[in-house]
mmCIF file of C-alpha atoms and ligand atoms in Angstrom:
data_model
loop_
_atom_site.group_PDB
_atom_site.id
_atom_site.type_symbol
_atom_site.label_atom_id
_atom_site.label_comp_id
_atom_site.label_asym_id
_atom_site.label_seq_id
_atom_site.Cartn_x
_atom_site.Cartn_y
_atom_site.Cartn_z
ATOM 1 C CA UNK T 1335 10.033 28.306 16.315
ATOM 2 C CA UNK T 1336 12.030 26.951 19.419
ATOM 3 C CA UNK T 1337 13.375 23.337 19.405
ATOM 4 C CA UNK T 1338 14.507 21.655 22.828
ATOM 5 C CA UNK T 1339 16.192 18.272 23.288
ATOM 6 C CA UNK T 1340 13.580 16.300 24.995
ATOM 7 C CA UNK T 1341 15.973 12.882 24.876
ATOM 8 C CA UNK T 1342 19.206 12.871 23.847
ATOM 9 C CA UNK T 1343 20.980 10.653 21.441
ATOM 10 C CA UNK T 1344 22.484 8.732 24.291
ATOM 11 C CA UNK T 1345 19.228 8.322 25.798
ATOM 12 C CA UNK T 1346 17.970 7.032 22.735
ATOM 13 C CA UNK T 1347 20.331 4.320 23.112
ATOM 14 C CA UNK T 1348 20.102 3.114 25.995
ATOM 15 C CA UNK T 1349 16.422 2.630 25.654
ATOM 16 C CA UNK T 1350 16.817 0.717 21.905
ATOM 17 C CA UNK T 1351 19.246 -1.677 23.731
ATOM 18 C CA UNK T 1352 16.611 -2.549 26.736
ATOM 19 C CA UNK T 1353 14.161 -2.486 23.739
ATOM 20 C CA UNK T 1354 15.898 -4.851 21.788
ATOM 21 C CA UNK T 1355 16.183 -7.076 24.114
ATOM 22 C CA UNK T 1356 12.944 -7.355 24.993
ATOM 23 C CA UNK T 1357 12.177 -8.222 21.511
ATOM 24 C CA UNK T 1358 14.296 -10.820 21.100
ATOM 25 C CA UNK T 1359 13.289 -12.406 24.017
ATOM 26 C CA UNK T 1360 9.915 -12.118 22.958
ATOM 27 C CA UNK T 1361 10.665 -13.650 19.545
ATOM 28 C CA UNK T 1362 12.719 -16.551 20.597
ATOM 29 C CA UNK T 1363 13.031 -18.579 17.786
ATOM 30 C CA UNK T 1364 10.282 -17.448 15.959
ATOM 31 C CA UNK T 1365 11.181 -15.940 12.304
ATOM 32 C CA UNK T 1366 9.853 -11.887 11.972
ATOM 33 C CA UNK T 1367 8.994 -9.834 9.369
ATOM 34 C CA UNK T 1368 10.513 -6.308 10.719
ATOM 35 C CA UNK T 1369 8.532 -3.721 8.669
ATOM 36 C CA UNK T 1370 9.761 0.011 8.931
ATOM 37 C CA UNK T 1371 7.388 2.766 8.138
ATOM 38 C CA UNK T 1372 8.830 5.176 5.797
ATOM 39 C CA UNK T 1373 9.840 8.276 6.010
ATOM 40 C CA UNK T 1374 9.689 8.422 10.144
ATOM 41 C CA UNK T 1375 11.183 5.349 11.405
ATOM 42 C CA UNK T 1376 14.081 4.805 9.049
ATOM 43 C CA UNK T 1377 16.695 6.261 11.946
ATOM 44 C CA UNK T 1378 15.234 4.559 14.716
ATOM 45 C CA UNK T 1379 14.825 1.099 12.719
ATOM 46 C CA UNK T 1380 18.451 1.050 11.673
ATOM 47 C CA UNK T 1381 19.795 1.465 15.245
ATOM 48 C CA UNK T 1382 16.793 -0.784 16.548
ATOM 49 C CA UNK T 1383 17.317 -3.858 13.955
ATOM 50 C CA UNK T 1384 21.447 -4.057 14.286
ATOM 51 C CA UNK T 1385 20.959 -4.525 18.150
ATOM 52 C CA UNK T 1386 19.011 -7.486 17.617
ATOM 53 C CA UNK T 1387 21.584 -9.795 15.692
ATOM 54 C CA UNK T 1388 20.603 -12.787 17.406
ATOM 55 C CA UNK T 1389 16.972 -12.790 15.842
ATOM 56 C CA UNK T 1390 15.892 -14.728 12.717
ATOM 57 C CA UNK T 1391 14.614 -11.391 10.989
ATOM 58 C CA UNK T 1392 13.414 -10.015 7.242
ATOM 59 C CA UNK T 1393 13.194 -6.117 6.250
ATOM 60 C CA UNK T 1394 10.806 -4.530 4.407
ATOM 61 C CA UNK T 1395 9.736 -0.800 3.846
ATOM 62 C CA UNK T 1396 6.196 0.678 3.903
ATOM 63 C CA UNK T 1397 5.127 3.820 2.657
ATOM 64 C CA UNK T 1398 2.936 5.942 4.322
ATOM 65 C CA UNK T 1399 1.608 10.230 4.441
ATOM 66 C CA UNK T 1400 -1.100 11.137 6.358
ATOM 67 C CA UNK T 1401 0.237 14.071 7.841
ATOM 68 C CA UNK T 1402 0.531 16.856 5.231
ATOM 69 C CA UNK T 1403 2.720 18.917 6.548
ATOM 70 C CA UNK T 1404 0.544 19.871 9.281
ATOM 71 C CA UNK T 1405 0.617 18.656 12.906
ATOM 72 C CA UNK T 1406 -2.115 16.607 13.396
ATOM 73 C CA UNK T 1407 -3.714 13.573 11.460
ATOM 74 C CA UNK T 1408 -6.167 14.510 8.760
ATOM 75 C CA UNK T 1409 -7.313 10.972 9.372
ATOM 76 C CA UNK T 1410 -6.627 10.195 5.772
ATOM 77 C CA UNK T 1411 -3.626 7.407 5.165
ATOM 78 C CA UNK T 1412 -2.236 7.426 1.941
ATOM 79 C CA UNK T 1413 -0.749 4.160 1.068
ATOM 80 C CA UNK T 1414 2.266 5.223 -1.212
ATOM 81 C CA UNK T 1415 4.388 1.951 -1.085
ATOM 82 C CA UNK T 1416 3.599 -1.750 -0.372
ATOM 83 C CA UNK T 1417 6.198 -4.262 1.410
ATOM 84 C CA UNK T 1418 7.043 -6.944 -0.921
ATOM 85 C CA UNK T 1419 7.643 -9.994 1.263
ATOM 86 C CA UNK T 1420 5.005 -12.062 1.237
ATOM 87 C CA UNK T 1421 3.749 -12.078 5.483
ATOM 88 C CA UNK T 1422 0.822 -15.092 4.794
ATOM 89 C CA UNK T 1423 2.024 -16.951 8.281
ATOM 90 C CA UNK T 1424 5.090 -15.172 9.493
ATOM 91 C CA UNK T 1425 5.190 -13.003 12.388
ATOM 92 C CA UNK T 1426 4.994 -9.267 11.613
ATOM 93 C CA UNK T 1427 6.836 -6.312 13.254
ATOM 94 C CA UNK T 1428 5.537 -2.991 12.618
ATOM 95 C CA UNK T 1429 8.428 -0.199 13.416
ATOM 96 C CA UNK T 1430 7.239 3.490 13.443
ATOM 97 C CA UNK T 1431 8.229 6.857 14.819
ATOM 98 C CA UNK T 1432 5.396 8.027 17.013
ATOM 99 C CA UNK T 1433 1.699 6.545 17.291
ATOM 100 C CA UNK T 1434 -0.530 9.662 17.961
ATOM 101 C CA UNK T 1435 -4.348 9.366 17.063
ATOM 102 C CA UNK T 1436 -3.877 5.216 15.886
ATOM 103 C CA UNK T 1437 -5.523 5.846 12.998
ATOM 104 C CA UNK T 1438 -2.216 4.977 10.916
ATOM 105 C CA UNK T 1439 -1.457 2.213 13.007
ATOM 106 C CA UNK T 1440 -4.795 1.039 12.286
ATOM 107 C CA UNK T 1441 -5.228 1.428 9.070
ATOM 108 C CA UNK T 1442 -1.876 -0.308 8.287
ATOM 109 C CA UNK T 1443 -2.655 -3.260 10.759
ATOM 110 C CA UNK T 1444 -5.821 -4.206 8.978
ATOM 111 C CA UNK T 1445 -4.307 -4.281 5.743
ATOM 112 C CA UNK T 1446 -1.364 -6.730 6.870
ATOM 113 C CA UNK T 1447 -3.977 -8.921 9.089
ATOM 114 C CA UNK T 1448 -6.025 -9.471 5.750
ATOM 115 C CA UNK T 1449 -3.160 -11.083 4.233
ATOM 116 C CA UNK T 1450 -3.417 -13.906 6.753
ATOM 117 C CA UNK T 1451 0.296 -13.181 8.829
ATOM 118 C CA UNK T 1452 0.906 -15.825 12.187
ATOM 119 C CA UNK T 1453 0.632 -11.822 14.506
ATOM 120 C CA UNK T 1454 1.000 -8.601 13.862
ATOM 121 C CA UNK T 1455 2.437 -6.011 16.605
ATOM 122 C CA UNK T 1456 3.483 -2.704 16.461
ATOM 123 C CA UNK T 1457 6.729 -1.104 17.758
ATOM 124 C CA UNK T 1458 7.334 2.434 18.083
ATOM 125 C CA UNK T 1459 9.833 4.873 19.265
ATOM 126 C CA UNK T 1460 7.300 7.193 20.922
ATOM 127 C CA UNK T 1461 3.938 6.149 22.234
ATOM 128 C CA UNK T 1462 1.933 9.263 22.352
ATOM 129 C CA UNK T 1463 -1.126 9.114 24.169
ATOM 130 C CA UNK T 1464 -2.992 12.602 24.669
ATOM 131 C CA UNK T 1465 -4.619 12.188 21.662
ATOM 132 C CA UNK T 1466 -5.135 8.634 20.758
ATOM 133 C CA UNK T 1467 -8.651 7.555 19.040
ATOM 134 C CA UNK T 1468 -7.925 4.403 18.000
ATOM 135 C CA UNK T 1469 -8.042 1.468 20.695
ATOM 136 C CA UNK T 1470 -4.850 -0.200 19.877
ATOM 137 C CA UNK T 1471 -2.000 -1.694 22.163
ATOM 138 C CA UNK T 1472 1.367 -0.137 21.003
ATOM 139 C CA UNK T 1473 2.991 -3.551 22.418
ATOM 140 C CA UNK T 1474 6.898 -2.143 22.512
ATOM 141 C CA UNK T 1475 7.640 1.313 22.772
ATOM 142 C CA UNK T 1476 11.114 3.378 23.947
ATOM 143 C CA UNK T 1477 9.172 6.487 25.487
ATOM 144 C CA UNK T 1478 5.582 7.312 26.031
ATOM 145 C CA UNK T 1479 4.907 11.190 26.256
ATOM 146 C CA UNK T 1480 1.091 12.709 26.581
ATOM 147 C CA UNK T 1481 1.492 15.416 24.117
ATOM 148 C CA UNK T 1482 3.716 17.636 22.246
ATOM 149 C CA UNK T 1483 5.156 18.036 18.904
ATOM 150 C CA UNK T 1484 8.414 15.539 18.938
ATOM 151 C CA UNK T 1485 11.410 16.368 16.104
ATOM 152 C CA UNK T 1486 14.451 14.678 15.383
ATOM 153 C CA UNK T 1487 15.703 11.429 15.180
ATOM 154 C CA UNK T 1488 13.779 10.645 11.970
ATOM 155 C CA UNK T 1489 11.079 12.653 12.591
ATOM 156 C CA UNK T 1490 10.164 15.660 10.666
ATOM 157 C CA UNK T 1491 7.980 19.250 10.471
ATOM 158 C CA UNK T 1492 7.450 19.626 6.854
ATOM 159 C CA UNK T 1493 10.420 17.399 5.922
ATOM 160 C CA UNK T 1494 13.033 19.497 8.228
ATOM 161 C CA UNK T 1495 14.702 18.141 11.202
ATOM 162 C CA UNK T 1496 14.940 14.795 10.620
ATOM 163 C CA UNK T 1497 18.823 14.510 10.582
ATOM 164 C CA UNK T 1498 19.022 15.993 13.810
ATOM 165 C CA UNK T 1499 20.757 13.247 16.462
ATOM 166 C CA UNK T 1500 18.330 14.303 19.682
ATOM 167 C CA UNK T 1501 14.695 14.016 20.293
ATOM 168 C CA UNK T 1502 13.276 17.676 20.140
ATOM 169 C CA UNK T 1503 10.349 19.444 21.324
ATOM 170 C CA UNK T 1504 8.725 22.063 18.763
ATOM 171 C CA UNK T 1505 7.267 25.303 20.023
ATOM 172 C CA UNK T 1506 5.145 26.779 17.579
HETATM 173 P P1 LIG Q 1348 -1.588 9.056 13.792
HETATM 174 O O1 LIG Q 1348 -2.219 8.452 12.585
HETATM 175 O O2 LIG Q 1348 -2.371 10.233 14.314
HETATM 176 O O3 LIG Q 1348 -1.270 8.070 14.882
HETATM 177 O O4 LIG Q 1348 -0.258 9.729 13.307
HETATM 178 C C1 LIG Q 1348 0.893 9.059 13.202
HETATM 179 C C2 LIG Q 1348 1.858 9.784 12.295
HETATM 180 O O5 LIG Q 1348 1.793 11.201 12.467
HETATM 181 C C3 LIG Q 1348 3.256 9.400 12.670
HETATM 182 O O6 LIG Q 1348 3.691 8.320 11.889
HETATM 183 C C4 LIG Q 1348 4.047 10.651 12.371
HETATM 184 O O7 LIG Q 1348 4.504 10.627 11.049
HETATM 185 C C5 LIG Q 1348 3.068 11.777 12.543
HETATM 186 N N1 LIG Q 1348 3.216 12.431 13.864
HETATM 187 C C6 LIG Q 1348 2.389 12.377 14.926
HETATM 188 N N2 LIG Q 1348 2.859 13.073 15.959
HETATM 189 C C7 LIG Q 1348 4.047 13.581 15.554
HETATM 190 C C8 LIG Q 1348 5.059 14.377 16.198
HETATM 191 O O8 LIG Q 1348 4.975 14.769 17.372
HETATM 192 N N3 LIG Q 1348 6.129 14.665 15.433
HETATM 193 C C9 LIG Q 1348 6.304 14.264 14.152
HETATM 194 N N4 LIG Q 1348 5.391 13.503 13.514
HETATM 195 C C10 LIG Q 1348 4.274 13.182 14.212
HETATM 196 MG MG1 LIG Q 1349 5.296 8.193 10.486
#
């Protein structure tokens, strides 16, 4: 197996900073519920949430396996652990790793919209389209790829190479 920086840390960065921004901006005023999806996102959310100081912002943690330890989405999401803020009228943020097929993204969206938040939108690292299923609008994303098996940077094969600083390429 062959693993090639496809962004590097730096990289990373710079896009978070333009990212956070955005968000912010977006926000305003308006209190958020910043929800990281566990195991994937935790990197990427710590970085992401401590450049955006100037919003009025919650944590939580959700949760979630689909996966397996394959490479692609059985289509079955396994909800493993629940937020515990209570989002009835607040703004949610949803802040995940990679969107692939949508169906996690969509499974996980429905639940929250039942319990009656103000908006829900999802923010992810990677925004990868090749295989999506799912119509759903990834509304902030730092890098949108077609394809490809991504590493690194929170993200895992079978639980390795998550500690590793760079966005990485897999070659089976
Ligand atoms: P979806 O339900 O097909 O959108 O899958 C989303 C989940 O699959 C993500 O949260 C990741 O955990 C995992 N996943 C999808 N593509 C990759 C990848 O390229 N590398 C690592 N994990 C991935
Ligand atoms: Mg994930």
């Amino acid at each position: 197996m062959e693993c090639n920086v496809l962004y590097s840390a730096g990289e990373i960065q710079e896009k978070i900073q333009d990212l956070a921004s955005q968000i912010t901006e977006f926000y305003a005023d308006k209190p958020v519920v910043g929800i990281c999806v566990l195991k994937g996102a935790f990197v990427f959310f710590s970085d992401l949430v401590r450049q955006m100081p100037d919003l009025d912002l919650e944590l939580d943690f959700v949760r979630l396996s689909s996966y397996q330890d394959a490479t692609e989405s059985s289509g079955r999401v396994v909800f493993s652990k629940d937020i515990e803020i209570d989002i009835e009228g607040k703004h949610v943020l949803v802040i995940e790793d990679i969107v692939d097929s949508g169906r996690t993204m969509m499974f996980l969206t429905d639940v929250f919209k039942a319990r009656k938040p103000a908006s829900v939108r999802i923010c992810s690292l990677i925004d990868k389209t090749e295989r999506r299923v799912e119509e759903l609008t990834v509304d902030f994303s730092c890098f949108s790829i077609e394809g490809g098996f991504v590493v690194g940077y929170g993200l895992d094969y079978a639980e390795k190479y998550r500690h590793l600083p760079d966005l990485c390429v897999l070659t089976f």
